Coordinates of C-alpha atoms and ligand atoms in Angstrom, one line a residue:
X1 CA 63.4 95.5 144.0
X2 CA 65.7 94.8 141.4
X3 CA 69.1 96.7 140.7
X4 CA 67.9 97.8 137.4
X5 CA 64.6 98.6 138.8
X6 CA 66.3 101.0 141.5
X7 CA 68.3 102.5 139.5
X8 CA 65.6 103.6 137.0
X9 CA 63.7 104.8 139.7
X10 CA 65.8 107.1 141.6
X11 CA 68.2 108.5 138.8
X12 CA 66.8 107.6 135.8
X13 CA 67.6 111.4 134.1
X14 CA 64.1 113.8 133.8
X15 CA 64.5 113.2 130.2
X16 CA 62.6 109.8 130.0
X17 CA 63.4 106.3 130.5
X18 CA 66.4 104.7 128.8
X19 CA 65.8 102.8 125.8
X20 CA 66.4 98.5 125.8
X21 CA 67.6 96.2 123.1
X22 CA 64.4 94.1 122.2
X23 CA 66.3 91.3 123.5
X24 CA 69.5 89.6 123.3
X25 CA 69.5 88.6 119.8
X26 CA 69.2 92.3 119.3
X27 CA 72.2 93.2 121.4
X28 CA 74.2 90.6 119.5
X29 CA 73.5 91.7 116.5
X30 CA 73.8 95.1 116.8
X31 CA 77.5 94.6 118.9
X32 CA 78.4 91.9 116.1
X33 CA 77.6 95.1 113.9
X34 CA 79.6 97.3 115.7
X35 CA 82.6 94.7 116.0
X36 CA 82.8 93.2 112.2
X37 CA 83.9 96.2 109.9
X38 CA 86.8 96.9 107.9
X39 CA 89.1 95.4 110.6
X40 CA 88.0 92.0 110.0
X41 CA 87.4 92.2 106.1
X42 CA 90.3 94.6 104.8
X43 CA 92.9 94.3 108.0
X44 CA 92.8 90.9 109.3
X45 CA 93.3 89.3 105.7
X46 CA 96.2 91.2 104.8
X47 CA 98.2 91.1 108.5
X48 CA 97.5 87.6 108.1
X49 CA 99.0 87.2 104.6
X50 CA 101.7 89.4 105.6
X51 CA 102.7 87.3 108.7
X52 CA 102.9 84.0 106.9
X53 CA 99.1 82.5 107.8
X54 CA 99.0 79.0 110.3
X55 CA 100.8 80.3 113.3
X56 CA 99.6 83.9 113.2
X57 CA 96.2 82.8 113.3
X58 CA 96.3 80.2 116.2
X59 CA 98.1 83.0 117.8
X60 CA 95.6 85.5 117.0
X61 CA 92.6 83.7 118.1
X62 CA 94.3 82.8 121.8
X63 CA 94.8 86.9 122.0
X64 CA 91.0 86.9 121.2
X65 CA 90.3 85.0 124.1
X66 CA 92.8 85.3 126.8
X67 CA 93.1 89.4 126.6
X68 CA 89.9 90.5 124.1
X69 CA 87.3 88.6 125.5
X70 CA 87.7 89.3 129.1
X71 CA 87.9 93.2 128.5
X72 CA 84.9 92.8 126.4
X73 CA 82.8 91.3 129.5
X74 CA 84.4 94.0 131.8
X75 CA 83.4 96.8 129.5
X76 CA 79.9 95.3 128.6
X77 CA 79.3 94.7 132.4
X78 CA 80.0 98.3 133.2
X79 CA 77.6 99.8 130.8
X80 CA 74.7 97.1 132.4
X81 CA 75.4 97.9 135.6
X82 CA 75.5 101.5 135.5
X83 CA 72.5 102.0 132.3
X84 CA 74.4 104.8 131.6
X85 CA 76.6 105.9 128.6
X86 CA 80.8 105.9 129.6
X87 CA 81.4 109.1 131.2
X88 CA 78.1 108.9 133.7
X89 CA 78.8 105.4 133.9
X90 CA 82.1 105.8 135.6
X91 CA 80.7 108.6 137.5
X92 CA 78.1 106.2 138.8
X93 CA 80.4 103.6 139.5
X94 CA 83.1 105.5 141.0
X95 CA 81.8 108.6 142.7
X96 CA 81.1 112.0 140.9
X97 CA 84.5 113.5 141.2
X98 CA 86.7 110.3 140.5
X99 CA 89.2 110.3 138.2
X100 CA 88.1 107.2 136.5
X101 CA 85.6 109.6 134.8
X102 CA 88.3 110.0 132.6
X103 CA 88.7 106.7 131.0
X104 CA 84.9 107.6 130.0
X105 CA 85.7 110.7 128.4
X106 CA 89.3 109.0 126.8
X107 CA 86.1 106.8 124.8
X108 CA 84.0 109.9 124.0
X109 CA 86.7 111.7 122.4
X110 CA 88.3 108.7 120.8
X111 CA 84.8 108.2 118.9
X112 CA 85.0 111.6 117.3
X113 CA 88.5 111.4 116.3
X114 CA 88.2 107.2 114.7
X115 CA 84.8 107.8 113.2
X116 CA 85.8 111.2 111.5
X117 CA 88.7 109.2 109.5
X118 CA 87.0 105.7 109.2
X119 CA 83.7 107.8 107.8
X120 CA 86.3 108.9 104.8
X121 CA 87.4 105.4 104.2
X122 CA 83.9 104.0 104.6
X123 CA 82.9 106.3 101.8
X124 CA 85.8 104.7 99.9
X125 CA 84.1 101.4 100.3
X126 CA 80.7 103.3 98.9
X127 CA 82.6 104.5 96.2
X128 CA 83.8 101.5 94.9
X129 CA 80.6 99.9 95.3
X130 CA 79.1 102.6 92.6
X131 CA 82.4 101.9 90.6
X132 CA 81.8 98.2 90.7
X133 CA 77.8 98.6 89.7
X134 CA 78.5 101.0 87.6
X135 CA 81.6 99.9 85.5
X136 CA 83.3 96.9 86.9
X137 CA 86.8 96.3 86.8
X138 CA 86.4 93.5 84.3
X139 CA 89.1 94.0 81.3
X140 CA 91.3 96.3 83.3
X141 CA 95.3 95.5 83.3
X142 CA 96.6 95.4 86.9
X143 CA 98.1 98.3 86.5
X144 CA 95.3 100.2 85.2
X145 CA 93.4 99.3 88.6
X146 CA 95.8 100.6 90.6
X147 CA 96.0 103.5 88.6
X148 CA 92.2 104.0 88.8
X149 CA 92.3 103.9 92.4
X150 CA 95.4 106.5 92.1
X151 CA 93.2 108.6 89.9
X152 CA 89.9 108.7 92.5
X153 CA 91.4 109.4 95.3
X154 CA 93.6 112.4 94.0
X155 CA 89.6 114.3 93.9
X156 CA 89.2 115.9 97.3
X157 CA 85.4 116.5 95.9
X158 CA 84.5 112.9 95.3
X159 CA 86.0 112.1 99.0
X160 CA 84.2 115.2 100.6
X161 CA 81.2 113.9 98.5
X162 CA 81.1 110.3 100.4
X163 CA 82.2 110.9 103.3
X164 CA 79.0 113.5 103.5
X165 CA 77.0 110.7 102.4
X166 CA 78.1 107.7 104.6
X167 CA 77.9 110.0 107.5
X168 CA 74.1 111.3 106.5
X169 CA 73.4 108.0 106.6
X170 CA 74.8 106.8 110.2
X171 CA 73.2 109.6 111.2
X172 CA 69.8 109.1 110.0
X173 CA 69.8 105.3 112.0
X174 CA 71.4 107.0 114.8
X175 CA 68.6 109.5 115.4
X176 CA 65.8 107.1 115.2
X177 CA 67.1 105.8 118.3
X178 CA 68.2 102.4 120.1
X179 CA 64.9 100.2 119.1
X180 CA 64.3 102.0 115.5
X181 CA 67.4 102.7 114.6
X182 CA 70.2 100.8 115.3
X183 CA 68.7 97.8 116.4
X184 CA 66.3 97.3 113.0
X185 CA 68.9 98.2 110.7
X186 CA 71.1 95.9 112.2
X187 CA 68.5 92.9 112.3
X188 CA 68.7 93.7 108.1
X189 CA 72.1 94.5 107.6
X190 CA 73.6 91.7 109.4
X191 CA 72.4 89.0 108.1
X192 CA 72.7 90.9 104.8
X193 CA 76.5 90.7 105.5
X194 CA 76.4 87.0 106.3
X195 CA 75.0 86.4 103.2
X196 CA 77.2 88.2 100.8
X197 CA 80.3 86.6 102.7
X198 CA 78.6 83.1 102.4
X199 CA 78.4 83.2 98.5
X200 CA 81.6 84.7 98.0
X201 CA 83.5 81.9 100.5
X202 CA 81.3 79.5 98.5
X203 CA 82.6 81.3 94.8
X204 CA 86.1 80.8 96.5
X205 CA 85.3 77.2 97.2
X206 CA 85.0 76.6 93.6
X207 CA 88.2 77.3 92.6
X208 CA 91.2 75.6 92.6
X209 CA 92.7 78.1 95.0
X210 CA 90.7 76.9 97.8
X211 CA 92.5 74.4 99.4
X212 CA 96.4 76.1 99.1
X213 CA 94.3 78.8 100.9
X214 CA 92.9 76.9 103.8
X215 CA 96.8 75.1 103.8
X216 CA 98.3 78.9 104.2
X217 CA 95.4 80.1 106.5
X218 CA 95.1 77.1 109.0
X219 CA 98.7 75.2 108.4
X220 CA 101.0 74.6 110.8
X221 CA 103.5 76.8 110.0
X222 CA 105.1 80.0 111.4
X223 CA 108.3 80.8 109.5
X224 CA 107.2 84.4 108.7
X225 CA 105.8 85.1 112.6
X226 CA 108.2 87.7 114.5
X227 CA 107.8 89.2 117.9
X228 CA 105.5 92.3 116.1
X229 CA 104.2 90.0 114.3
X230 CA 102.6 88.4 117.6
X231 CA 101.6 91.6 119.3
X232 CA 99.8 93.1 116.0
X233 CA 98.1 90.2 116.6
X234 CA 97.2 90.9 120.1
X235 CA 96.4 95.0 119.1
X236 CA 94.0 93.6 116.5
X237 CA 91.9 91.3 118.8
X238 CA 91.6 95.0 120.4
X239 CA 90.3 96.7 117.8
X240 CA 88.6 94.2 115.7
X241 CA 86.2 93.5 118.6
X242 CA 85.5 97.6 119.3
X243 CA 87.1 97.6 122.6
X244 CA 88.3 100.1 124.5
X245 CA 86.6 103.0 124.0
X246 CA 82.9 102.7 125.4
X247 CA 81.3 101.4 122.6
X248 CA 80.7 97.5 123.6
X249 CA 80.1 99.6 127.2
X250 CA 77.2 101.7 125.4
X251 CA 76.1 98.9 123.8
X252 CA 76.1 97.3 127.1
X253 CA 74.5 100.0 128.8
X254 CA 70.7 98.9 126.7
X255 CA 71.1 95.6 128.0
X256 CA 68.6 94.6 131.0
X257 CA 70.3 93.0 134.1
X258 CA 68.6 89.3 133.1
X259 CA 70.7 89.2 130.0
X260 CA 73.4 86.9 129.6
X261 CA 76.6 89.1 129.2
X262 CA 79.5 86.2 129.4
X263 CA 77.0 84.3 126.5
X264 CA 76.8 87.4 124.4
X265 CA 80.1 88.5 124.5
X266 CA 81.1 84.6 123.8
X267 CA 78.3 85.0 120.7
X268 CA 80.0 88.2 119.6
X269 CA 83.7 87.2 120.2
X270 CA 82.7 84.1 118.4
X271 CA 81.0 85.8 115.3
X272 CA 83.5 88.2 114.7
X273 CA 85.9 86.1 114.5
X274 CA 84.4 83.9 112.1
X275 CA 83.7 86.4 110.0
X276 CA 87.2 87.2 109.9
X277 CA 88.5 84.0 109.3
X278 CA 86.0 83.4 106.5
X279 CA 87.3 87.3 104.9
X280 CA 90.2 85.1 104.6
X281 CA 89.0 82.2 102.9
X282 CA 86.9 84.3 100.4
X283 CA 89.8 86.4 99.3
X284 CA 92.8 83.8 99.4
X285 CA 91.7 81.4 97.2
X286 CA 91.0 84.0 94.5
X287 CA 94.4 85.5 95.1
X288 CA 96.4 81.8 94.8
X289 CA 94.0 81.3 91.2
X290 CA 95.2 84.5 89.9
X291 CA 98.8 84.1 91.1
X292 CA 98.8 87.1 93.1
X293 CA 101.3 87.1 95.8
X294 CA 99.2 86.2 99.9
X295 CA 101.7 89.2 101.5
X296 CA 100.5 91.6 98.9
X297 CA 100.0 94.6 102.5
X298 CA 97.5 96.9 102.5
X299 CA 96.4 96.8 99.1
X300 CA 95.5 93.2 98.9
X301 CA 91.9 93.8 99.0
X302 CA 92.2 97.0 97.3
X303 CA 94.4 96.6 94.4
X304 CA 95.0 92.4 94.3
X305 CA 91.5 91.5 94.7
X306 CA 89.7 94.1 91.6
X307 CA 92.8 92.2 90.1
X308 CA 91.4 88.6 90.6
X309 CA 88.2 89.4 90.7
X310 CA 88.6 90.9 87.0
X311 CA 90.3 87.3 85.7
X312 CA 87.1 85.2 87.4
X313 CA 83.4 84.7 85.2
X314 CA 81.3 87.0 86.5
X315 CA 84.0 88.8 88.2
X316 CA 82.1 92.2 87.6
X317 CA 78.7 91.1 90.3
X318 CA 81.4 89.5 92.7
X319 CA 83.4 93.1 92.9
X320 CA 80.0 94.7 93.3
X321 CA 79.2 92.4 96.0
X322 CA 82.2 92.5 97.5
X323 CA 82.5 96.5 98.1
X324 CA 78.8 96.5 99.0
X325 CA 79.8 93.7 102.0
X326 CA 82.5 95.9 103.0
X327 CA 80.0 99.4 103.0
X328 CA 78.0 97.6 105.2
X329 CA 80.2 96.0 107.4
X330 CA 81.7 99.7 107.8
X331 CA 78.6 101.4 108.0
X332 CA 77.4 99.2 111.4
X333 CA 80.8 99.8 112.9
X334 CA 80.2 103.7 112.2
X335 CA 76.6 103.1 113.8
X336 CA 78.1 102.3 117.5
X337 CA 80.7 105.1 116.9
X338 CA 78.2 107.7 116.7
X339 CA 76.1 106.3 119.3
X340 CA 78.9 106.2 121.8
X341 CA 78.9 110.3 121.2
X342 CA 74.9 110.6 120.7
X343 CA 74.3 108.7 124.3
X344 CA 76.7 110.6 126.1
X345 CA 75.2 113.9 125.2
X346 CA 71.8 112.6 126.0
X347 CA 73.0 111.3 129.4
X348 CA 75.5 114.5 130.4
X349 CA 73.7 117.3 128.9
X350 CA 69.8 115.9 127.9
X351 CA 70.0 116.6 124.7
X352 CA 67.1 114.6 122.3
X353 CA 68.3 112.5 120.6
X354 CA 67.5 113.8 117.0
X355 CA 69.9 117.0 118.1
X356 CA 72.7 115.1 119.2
X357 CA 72.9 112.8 116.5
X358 CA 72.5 115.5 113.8
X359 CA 74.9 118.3 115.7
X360 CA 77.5 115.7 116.3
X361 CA 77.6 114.1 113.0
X362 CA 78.2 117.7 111.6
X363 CA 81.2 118.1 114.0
X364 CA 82.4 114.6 112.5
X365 CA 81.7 115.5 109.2
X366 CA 83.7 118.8 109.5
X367 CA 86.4 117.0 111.3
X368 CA 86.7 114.3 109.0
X369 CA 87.4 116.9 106.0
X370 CA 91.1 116.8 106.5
X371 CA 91.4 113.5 106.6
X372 CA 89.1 113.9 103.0
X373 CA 91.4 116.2 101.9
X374 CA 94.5 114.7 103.0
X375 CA 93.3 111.1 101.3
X376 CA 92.7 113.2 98.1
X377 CA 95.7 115.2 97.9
X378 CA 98.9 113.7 99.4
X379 CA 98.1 110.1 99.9
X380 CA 96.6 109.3 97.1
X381 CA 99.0 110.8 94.2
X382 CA 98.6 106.9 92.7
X383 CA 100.2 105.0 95.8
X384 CA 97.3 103.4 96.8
X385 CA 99.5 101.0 98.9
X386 CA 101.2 103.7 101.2
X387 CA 97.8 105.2 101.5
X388 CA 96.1 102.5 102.9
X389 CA 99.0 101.6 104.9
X390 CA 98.4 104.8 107.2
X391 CA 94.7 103.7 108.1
X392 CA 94.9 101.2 110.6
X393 CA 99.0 100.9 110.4
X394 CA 101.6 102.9 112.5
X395 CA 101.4 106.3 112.3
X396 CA 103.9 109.0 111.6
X397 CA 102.1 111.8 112.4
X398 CA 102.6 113.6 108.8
X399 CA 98.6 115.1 108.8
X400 CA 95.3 114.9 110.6
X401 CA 94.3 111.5 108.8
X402 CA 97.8 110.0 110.6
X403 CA 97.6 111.8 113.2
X404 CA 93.8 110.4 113.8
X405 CA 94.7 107.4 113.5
X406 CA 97.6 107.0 115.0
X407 CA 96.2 108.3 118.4
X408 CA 93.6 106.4 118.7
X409 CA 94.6 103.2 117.6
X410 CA 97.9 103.1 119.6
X411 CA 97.2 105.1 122.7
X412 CA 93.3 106.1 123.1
X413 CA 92.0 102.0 122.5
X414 CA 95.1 100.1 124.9
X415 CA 94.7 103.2 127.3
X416 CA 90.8 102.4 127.4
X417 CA 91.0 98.9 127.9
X418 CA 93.6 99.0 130.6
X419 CA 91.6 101.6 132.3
X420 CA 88.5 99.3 131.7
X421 CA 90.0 96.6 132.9
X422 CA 91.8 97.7 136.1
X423 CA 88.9 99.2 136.9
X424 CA 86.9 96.3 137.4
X425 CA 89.7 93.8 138.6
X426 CA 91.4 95.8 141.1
X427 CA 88.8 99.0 141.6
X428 CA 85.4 97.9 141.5
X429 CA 84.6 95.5 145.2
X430 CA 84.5 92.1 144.9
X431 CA 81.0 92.2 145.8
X432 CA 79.9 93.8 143.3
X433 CA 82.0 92.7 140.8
X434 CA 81.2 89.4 141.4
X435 CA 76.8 90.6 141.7
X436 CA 77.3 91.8 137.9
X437 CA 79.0 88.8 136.9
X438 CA 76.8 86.7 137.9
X439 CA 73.9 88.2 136.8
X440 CA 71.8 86.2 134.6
X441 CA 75.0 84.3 133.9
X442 CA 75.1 80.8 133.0
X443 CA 78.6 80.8 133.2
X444 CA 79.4 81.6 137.0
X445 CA 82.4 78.8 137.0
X446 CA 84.2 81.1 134.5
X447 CA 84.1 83.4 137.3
X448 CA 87.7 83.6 138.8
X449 CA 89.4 82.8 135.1
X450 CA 88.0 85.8 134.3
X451 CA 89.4 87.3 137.1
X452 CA 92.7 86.5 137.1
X453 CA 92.9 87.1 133.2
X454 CA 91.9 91.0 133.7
X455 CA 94.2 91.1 136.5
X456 CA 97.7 89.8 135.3
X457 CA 96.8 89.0 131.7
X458 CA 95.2 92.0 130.1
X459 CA 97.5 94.6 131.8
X460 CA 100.9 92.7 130.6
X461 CA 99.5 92.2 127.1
X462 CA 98.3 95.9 126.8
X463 CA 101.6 97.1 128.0
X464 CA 103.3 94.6 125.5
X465 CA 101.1 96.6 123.0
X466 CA 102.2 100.5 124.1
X467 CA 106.2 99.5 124.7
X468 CA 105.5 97.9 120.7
X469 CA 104.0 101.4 120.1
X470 CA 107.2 103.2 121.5
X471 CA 108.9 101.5 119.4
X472 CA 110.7 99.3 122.6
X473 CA 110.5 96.1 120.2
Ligands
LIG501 N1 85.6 96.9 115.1 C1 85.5 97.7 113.9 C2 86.4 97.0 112.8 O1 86.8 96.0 113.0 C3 85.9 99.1 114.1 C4 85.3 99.8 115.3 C5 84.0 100.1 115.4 C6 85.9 100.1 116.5 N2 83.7 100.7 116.6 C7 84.9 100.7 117.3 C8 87.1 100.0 116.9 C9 85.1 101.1 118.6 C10 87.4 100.4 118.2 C11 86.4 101.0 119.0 O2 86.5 97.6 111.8

């Protein structure tokens, strides 16, 4: 009898048999989902414009696959072995009572607290889709566009209103469940995305910005690279591929034993990454046209680009398709936060599905309303460049939308991923270790790289990212 097979057999829970991707395409599209979001189309772009381009990139994608990839295969191998969401996982894995239960709960509670801020943001992104349909920014002065997002943001109700309806809609996929829900919305809103990126890197390509942009992004040169500079890089290869708090481990935890899990993870680190590096060369070359600065921060895709999209023909339908790309992109991320919550009630507690997804959306939803209120009222009072800066940036703990974020991007995700990857290179047997590993792999010589990365690798460059979180460098 197969692993899998046992396992569903004698402790598959009374509730009914867990739900499988379709297949693997599924499972790569619905992790590529959870994976590309605003990190890759809002963050990466502007840390990379910040640091100087050439170096920070080459630098960035060896973090990707010395120190993300590995934890990625560790955290989807748990889930697959154990067919259980992160808390019962661990449990499995490591005896009722052991404390590594905790690095599954760490992920639980990290969903609620990022997908109650990033629901507020997303709803920006849903906003300025309307805005875009509705009235373009075609015609406005720079100034007047940064005033305009000034002016938004300063209405708690329009916040509260969005974030209300980007969380109905995560939960409405979410409740339909694994097969209906998030894996056929992701089979149309993935290739949706690749689209919309494809014709604006091809509008970009048109323009005589193109090629000073593909000098700055892939040119050998590092002269604005520092020490932070390197380990944002590394804490963004974390983030931008959803590690580190059960979600590639839920994700995982649909997948059959046959399925290829070094393959898929290479797939998704792969796509992710493209995605990211083609963010950059849609928004670059429009910046270099309209002589906007490359280190522009946090407000280069919210303030610079409306800018250049406004002095380009057509401008108006590229802004529209633009905020849409980013809606979506957010919306799948949101989809694997949720579920991360939804499966863990259904494992722990046997909830249905429909309850889970609707009772914990609410609790989102109500925790998210500070952050609502806070974007409204303090952080938007027309510096839309300080206010983004607290999203994904360092943290000083001024209110709940800081706070948020600052916890779990600095301490919950590194925590996660050390714990994820400890676990498996120094806890979990050989034996066993090496049984998951190998299953339905095609990539068994990659074995003991693998290894020896999650051993030595991933624990210095996660403790390289908490002493930079301290403040030691
Ligand atoms: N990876 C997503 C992004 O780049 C964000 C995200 C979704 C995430 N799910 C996650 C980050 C889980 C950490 C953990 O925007």
């Amino acid at each position: 009898m197969t692993r899998t097979a046992r396992v569903a057999s004698t402790t598959a829970p009374a509730h009914g048999r867990r739900e499988h991707w379709s297949g693997r395409l599924a499972f790569i599209l619905a992790a590529t989902g959870s994976a590309v979001g605003l990190g890759n189309i809002w963050k990466f772009p502007y840390i990379t414009g910040v640091n100087g381009g050439g170096w920070f990139v080459l630098i960035y994608l060896i973090c990707v696959l010395a120190v993300a990839l590995p934890i990625m295969v560790a955290e989807i191998l748990i889930g697959r072995s154990a067919q259980r969401s992160p808390v019962m996982a661990f449990r499995k894995l490591a005896g009722a009572r052991s404390p590594w239960q905790g690095v599954g709960w760490l992920g639980v509670t990290a969903a609620f607290v990022i997908l109650s801020y990033y629901s507020v943001v997303a709803g920006w992104t849903l906003h300025y889709s309307w805005l875009a349909l509705s009235q373009g920014f075609a015609g406005l002065h720079p100034a007047e566009v940064e005033a305009l997002f000034g002016q938004v943001y300063q209405d708690p109700g329009i916040n509260l209103f969005w974030h209300g309806l980007f969380m109905l809609l995560t939960v409405t996929i979410v409740a339909a469940g694994v097969h209906s829900g998030v894996e056929r919305w992701s089979r149309i809103l993935m290739p949706l995305l690749f689209l919309m990126i494809l014709a604006l890197v091809l509008r970009a390509a048109g323009t005589d910005g193109f090629w000073p942009a593909l000098e700055f992004v892939f040119g050998a040169h590092g002269d604005r690279l520092t020490p932070a500079g390197v380990l944002e890089a590394l804490g963004h290869s974390f983030f931008t591929l959803s590690l580190g708090m059960g979600a590639m481990l839920t994700y995982g935890s649909y997948l059959r034993t046959r399925d290829d899990v070094v393959a898929t993870s290479l797939a998704v680190g792969g796509l992710d990454t493209l995605i990211s590096l083609m963010a950059c060369m849609m928004i670059f070359p429009i910046i270099f046209v309209a002589g906007l600065a490359p280190g522009a921060g946090p407000g280069l895709v919210f303030v610079s680009l409306p800018i250049a999209f406004g002095q380009l023909p057509g401008g108006a339908l590229w802004a529209a398709v633009f905020f849409v790309l980013l809606a979506v992109a957010a919306l799948t991320s949101a989809i694997s936060l949720l579920e991360v919550a939804v499966s863990h009630f259904l494992d722990w507690r046997g909830w249905s599905r429909r309850r889970a997804a609707i009772g914990i959306g609410a609790v989102i939803f109500v925790l998210g309303i500070p952050a609502a209120l806070s974007g409204g009222t303090r952080l938007f009072g027309g510096d839309f460049a300080a206010a983004t800066a607290v999203l994904f940036g360092a943290g000083h703990g001024k209110n709940w939308f800081d706070l948020a974020d600052y916890l779990a991007s600095n301490w919950m995700l590194p925590l996660g991923g050390l714990g994820i990857a400890v676990f498996v290179a120094w806890r979990m047997g050989g034996q066993a270790r090496e049984q998951a590993f190998m299953a339905g792999s095609r990539f068994a010589r990659l074995y003991w790289g693998w290894v020896w990365l999650l051993r030595y690798i991933v624990p210095l460059g996660v403790l390289a990212v908490f002493l930079h979180a301290l403040g030691v460098f």
